[in-house]
XYZ file of C-alpha atoms in Angstrom:
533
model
C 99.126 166.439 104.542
C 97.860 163.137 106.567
C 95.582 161.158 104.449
C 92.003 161.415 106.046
C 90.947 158.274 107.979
C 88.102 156.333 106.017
C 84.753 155.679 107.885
C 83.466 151.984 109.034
C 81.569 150.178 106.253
C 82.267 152.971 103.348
C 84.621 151.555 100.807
C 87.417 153.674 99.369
C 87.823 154.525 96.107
C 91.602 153.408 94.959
C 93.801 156.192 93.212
C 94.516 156.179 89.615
C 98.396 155.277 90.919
C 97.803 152.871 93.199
C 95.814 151.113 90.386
C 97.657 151.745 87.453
C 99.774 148.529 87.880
C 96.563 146.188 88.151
C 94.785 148.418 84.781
C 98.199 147.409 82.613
C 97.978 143.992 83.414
C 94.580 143.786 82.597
C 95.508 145.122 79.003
C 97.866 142.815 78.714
C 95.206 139.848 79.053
C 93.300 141.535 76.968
C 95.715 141.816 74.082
C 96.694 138.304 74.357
C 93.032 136.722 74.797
C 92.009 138.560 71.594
C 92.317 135.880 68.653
C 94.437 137.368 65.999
C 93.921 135.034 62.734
C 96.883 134.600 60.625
C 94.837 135.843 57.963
C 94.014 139.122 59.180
C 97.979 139.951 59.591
C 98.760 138.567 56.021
C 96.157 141.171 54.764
C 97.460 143.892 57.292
C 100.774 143.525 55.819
C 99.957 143.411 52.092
C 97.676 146.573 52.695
C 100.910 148.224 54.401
C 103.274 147.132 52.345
C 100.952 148.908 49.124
C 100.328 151.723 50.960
C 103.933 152.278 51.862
C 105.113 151.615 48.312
C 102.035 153.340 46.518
C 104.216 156.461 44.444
C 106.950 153.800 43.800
C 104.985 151.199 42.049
C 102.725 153.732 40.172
C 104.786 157.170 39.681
C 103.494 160.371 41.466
C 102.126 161.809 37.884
C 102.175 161.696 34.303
C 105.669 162.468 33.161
C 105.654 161.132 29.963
C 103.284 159.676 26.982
C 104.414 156.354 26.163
C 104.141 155.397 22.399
C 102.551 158.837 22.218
C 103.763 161.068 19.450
C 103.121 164.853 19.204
C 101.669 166.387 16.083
C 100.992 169.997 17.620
C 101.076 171.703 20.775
C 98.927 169.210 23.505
C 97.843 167.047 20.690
C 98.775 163.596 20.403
C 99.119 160.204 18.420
C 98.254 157.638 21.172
C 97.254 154.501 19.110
C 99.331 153.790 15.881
C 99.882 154.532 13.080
C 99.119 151.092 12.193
C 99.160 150.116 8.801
C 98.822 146.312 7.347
C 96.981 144.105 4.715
C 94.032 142.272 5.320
C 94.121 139.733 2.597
C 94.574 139.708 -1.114
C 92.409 137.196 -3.269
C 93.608 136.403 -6.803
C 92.533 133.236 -8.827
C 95.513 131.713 -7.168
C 94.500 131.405 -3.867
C 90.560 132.049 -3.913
C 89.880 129.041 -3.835
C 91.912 128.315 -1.070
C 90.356 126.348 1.929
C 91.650 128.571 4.661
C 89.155 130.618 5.301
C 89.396 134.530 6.874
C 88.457 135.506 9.882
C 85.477 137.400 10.314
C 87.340 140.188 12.668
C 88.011 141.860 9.668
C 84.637 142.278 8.648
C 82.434 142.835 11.357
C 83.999 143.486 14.791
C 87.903 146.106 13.915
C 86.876 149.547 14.190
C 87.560 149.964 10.174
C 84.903 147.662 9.363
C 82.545 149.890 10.726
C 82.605 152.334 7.564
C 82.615 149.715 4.797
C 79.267 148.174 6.976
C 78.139 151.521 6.784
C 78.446 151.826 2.939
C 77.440 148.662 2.722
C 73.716 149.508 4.407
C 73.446 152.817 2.471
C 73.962 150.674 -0.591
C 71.487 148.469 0.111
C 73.744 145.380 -0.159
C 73.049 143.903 3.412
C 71.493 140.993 1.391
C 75.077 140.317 -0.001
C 76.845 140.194 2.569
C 76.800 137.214 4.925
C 74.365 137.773 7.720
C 76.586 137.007 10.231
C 79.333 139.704 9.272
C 75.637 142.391 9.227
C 74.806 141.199 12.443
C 71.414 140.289 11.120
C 71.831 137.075 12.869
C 72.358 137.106 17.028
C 74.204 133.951 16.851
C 75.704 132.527 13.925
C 79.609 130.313 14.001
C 82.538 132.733 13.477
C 84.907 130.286 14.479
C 84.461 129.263 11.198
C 85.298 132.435 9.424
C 84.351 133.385 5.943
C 85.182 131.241 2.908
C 87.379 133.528 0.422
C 85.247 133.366 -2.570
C 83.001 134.626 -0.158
C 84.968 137.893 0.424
C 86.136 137.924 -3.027
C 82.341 138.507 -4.029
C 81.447 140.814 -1.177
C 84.374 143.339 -1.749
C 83.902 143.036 -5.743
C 80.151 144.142 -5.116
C 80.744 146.640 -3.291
C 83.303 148.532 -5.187
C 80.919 147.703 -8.727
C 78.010 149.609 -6.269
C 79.969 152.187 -5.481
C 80.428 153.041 -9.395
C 76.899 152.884 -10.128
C 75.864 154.750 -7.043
C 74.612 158.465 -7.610
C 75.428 160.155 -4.609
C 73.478 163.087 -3.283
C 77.068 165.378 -4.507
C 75.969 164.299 -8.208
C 72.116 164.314 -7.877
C 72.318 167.958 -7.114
C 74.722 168.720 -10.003
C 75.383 168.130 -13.498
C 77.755 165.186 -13.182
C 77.427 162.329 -14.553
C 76.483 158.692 -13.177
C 80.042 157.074 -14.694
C 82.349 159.847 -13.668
C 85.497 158.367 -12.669
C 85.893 160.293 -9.258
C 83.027 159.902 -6.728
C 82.440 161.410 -3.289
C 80.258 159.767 -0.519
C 79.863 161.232 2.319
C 77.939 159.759 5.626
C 77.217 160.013 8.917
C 77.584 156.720 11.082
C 75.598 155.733 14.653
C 77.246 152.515 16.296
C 77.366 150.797 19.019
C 80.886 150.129 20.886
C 81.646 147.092 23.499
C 83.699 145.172 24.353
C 84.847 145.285 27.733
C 83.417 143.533 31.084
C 81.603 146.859 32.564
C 80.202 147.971 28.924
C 78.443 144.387 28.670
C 77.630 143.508 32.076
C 76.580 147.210 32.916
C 74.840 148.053 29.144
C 71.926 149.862 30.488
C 74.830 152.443 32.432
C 77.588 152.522 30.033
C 75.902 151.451 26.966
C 77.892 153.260 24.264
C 76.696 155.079 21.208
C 79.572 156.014 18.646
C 78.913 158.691 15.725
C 81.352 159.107 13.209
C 81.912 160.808 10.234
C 82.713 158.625 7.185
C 83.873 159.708 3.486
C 84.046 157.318 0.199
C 86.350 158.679 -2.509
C 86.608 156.513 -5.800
C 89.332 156.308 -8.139
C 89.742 154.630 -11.525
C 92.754 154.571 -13.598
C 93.434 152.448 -16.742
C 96.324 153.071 -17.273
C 100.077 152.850 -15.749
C 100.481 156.424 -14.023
C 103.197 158.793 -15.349
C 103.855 159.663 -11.979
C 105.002 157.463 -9.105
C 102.408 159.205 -6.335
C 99.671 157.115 -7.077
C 96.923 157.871 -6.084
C 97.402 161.393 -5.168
C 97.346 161.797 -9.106
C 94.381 160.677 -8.853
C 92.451 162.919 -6.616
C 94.183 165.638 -4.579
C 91.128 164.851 -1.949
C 92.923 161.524 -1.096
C 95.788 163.600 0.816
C 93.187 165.876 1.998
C 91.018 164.018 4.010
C 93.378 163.436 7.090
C 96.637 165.569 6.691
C 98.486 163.877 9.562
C 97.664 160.536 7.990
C 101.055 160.832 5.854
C 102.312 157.548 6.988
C 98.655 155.980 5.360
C 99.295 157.447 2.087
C 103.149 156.226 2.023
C 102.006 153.020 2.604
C 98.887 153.267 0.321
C 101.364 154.282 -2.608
C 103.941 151.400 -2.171
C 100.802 148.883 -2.121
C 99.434 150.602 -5.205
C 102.617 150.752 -6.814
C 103.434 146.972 -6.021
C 100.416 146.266 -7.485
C 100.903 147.620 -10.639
C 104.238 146.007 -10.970
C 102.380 142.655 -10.522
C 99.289 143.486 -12.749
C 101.298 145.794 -15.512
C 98.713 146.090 -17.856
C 95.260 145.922 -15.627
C 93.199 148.713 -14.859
C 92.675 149.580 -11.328
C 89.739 150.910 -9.102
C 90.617 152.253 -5.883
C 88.081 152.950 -3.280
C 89.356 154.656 -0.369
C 86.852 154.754 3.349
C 87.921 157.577 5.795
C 85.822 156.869 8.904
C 86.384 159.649 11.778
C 84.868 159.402 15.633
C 83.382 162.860 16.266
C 85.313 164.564 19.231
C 84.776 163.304 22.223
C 85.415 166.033 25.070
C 85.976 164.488 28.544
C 86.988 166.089 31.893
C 89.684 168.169 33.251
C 92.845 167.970 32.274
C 91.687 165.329 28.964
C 90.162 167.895 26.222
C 89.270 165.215 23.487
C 90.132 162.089 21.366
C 89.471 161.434 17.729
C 89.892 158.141 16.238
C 90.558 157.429 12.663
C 90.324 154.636 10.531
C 91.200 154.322 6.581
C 90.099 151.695 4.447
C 91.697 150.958 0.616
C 89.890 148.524 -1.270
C 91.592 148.206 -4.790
C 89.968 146.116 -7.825
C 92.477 144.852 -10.345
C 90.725 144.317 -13.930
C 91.623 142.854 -17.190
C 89.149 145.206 -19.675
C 89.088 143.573 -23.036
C 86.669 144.965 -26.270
C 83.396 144.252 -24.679
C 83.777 143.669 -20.955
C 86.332 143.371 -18.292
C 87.111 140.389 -15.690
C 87.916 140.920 -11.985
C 91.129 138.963 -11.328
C 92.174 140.566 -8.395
C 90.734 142.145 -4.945
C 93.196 144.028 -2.529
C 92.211 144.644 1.456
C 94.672 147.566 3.130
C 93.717 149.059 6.498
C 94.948 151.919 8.414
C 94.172 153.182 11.787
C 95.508 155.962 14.466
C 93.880 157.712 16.989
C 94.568 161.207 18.547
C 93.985 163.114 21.530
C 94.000 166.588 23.266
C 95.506 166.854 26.964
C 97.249 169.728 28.953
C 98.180 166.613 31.589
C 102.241 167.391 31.170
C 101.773 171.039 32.024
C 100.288 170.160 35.692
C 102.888 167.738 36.537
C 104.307 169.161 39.093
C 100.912 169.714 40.691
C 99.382 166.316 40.595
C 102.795 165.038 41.894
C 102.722 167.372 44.773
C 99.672 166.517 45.642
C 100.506 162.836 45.591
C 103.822 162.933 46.747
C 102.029 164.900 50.278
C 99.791 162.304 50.395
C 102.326 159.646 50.501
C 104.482 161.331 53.173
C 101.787 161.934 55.576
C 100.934 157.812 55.022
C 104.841 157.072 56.254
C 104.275 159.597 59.063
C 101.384 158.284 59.632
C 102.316 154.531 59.930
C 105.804 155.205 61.780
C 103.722 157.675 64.030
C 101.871 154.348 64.742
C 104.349 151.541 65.638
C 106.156 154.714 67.661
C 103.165 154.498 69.279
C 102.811 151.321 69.877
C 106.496 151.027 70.783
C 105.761 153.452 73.678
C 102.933 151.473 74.893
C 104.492 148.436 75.159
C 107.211 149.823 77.471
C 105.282 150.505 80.358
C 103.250 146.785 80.326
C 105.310 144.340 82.554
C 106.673 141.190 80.746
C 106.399 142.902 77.211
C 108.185 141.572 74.425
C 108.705 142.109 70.604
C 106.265 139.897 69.979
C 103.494 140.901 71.753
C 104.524 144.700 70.452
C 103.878 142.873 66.949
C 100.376 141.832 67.898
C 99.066 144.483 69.238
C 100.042 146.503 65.709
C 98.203 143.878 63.641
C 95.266 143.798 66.095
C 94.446 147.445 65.288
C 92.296 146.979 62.166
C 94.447 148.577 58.913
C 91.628 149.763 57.355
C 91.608 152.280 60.129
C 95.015 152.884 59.598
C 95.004 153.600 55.966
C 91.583 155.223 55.512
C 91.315 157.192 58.927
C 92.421 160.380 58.699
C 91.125 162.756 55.468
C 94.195 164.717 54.563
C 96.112 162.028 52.419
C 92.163 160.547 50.873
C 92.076 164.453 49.816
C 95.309 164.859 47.834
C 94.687 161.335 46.196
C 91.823 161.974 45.151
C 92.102 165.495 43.831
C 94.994 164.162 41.529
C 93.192 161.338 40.623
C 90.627 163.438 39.368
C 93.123 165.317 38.010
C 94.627 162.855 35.186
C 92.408 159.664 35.695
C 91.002 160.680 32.450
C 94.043 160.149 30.435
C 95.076 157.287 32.402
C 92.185 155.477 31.276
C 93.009 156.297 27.374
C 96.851 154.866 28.315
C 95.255 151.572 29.699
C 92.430 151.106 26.973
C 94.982 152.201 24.368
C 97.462 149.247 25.895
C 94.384 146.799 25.650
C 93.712 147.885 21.888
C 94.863 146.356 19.483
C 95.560 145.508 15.455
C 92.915 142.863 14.779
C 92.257 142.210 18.522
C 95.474 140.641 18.990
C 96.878 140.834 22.304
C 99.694 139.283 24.528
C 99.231 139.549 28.046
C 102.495 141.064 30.225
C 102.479 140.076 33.992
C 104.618 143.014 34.213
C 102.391 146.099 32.275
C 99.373 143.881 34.174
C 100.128 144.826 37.572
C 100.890 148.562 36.794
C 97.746 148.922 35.678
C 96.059 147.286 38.384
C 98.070 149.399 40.958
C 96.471 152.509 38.851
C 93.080 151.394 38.540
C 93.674 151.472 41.976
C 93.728 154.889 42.515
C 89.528 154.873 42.585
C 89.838 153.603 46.381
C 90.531 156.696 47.457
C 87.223 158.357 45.883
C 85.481 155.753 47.241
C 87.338 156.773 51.025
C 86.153 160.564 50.553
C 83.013 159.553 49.656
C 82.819 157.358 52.749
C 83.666 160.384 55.313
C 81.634 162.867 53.782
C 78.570 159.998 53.751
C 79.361 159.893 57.692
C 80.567 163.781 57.967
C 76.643 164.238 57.144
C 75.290 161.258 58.860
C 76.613 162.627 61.819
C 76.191 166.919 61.946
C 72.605 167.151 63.572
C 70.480 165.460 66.071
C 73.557 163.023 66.100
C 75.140 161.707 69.807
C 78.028 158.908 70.591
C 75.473 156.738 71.877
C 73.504 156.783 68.056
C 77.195 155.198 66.915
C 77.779 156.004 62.913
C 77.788 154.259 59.072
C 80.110 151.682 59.429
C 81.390 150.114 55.913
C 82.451 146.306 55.894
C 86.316 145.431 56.106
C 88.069 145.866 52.805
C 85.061 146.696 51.510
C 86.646 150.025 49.727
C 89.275 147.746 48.380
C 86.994 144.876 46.761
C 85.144 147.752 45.302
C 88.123 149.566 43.686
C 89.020 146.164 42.606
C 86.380 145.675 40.277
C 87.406 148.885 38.542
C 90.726 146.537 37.304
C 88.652 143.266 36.125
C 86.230 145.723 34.475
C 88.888 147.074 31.874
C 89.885 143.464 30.429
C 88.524 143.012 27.244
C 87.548 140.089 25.093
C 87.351 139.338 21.629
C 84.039 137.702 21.715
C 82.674 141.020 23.395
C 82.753 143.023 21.210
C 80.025 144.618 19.074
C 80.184 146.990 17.042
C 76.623 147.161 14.820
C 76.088 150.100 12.292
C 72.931 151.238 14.060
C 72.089 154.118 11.486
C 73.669 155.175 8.486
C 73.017 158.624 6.632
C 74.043 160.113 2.813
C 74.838 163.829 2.881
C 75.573 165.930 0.301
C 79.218 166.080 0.381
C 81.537 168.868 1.716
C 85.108 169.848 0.942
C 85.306 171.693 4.445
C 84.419 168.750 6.974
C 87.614 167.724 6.790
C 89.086 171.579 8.112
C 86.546 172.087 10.158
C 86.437 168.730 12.159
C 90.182 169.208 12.189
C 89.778 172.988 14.107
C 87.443 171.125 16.344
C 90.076 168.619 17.367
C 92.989 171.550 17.588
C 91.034 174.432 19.524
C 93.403 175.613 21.961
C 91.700 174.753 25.618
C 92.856 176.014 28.835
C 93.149 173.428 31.841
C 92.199 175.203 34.773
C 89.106 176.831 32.449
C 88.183 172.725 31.828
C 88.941 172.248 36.046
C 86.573 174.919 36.898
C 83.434 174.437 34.173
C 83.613 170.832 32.757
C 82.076 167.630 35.228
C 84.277 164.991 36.274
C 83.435 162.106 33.616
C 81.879 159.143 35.599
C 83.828 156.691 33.769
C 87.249 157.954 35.577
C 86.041 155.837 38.637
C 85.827 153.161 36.413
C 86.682 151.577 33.449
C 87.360 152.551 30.176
């Protein structure tokens, strides 16, 4: 077919292939006008190289609970046992200079009971005000002089056996018996970490607990060498997993009676137990428990008796209640999907590129190279909604526990802590994991922004570069935790009557059997999953 003639003074319009050569050169220009800032590739490759290596760094799911050590089926010991003395004050070393830290007695989590006791007694007035938090700012750096602690433990313990507890006011036993049982119910505050006290009015935390005070007094050497279950058989019975407390309770009793021979000893034991705390999905509950064993060595003579000795021992575990093994193989098929589309994705993209580059005249490696950091990565990484989904549904999944793994690594005996470059970037790279809620909740944001009265020309939401990622970040300074943080105030104390069946029926509250997909399908996503701990 002839190609028609064109007319005088009407211009032609060129064919796409007569054309094509000019529009590729043009692109060219274009790519290497456009100012690429060193900068903006170091970024591009750092957010590659984490994307590409995200299931290597971090796992694809929960295999395994580290330190964790099953006690029944789903149930767990995550923190502890821990077991260890506090201090022991004797004439020989009361009046010691060194003083003791105040940690003991007003921030640890077993304080909380004996401050507890301690405002049920009435005996705030005794005790420092600093350690009662009666004062907002007072010098701990200081500590407490021993005599000090020597007096407050000694009064306490002497209360304690004049106390009439609600148990004995309702019966016919007397004032001086020597076995008492306290029982109370404990409101406190808990924080201590960066979100809890620069977020209070959010994630202001209210603790209650359940705490028990069981008294023992023996004056003489026991016949039998299982002190102090001699003694009471409620000792054993207030925590029957807590074997490894009353092993260790036993050999400090025992030791002590080799040292005093001849002395007459009163024991006061604190149980104080977190109620259950239920949580979402796949995490059922957590129960924390703390044991306290004050011991009062006494020389008893005709008329009265003399104090010459005041023993501190502390225990503390924690449990909790997760199906998170038995959907393994889910939540690592979801992840493991999501990572493979993110290499097909990426490869899919420098093929791409690759291709591209082939047709423009005078193209080198290099330029290939720029063009792929010129298209912006958060594009790349957060584009398409198929990966964002399976990340984020297994996030959802065990994010729960994962949090209880990280705050269980940042807890601590006496708030001691030793920071591991290694164990600190693992969690970072799983507090993470939140960037991808924060991606879904970006295209759903625009998937409604956009579904009526909507047209190209109106454009849609546009979120700042590395926006997402700065925001996920915060998620990984907000779990740090410092000493000087922490509060822990006994907001509200309460005597009840006591009960010999709290300690079963807390315990069947801990251990009822919970299905997982039954907590998927009716319990709400906790909001502290998409952040800290």
């Amino acid at each position: 077919m002839a190609r028609p003639t064109p007319r005088p003074g009407v211009a032609t319009r060129p064919s796409p292939t007569e054309t094509s050569p000019l529009r590729l050169v043009r692109v060219q220009r274009a790519l290497d006008s456009h100012p690429l800032p060193w900068a903006r590739c170091l970024i591009a490759i750092v957010s590659y190289g984490l994307l590409m290596t995200d299931t290597l760094r971090t796992g694809l799911a929960i295999t395994a609970l580290p330190k964790a050590k099953p006690i029944d089926p789903n149930v767990y010991h995550y923190y502890g046992p821990y077991s260890y003395r506090v201090i022991h004050l004797s004439p020989a070393n009361v009046t010691s200079t060194m003083p003791v830290a105040i940690w003991s007695y007003k921030y640890d989590s077993t304080s909380i009971i004996l401050r507890g006791l301690v405002k049920t007694l009435n005996m705030e007035d005794d005790w420092p005000a600093c350690a009662t938090y009666r004062l907002p700012r007072c010098d701990e750096l200081t500590g407490l002089p021993r005599a000090t602690v020597f007096s407050m433990l000694d009064r306490v313990i002497q209360r304690v056996q004049d106390h009439r507890s609600l148990s004995s006011a309702t019966s016919s036993v007397s004032v001086n018996e020597p076995q008492k049982h306290i029982l109370l119910r404990i409101e406190n505050t808990w924080k201590d970490r960066l979100h809890e006290v620069l977020l209070s009015s959010f994630f202001a935390q209210s603790m209650q607990r359940t705490g028990q005070v069981l008294t023992c007094l023996e004056r003489e050497p026991p016949s039998s060498t299982k002190f102090p279950a001699t003694c009471d058989p409620k000792w054993r019975e207030l925590w029957p997993e807590a074997r490894p407390a009353w092993r260790y309770f036993s050999q400090r009793l025992r030791l002590l009676r080799r040292t005093y021979p001849n002395a007459t000893f009163e024991s006061l034991i604190l149980q104080g137990v977190d109620d259950v705390e239920r949580s979402a999905v796949l995490f059922h509950g957590q129960q924390d428990i703390d044991l306290v064993l004050l011991t009062r060595v006494r020389i008893c003579g005709d008329l009265n008796c003399t104090t010459v000795a005041i023993d501190d021992c502390r225990y503390e575990s924690a449990v909790y209640l997760t199906s998170v093994l038995d959907w393994k193989w889910i939540i690592g098929l979801l992840r493991g999907a999501g990572q493979f589309y993110t290499w097909l994705r990426l490869v899919s993209l420098i093929m791409g590129v690759h291709h591209m580059m082939q047709a423009l005249p005078n193209s080198t490696w290099k330029t290939m190279v720029r063009t792929l950091f010129l298209i912006p990565s958060q594009v790349v990484i957060y584009g398409s909604v198929f990966p964002i989904i399976c990340y984020t549904v297994a996030f959802v999944l065990d994010s729960p526990v994962q949090n209880e793994l990280i705050r269980n690594h940042f807890s601590t005996p006496l708030g001691k802590y030793k920071l591991n470059m290694t164990q600190a970037l693992t969690i970072s790279s799983i507090a993470m994991r939140s960037v991808w809620l924060i991606a879904l909740c970006g295209h759903l944001l625009v998937s409604i922004s956009t579904r009526r009265s909507w047209s190209a020309m109106v454009g849609v939401i546009g979120i700042p570069e590395f926006f997402m990622t700065m925001l996920a970040s915060a998620t990984v300074v907000a779990r740090l935790r410092v000493r000087s943080w922490r509060n822990s105030n006994v907001v509200e104390v309460e005597e009840l009557p006591w009960s010999d069946s709290l300690a079963a029926s807390r315990k069947l509250r801990l251990h009822n059997p919970t299905n997982g997909l039954m907590e998927l399908t009716t319990s709400a996503v906790d909001g502290q999953s998409i952040d800290a701990e």
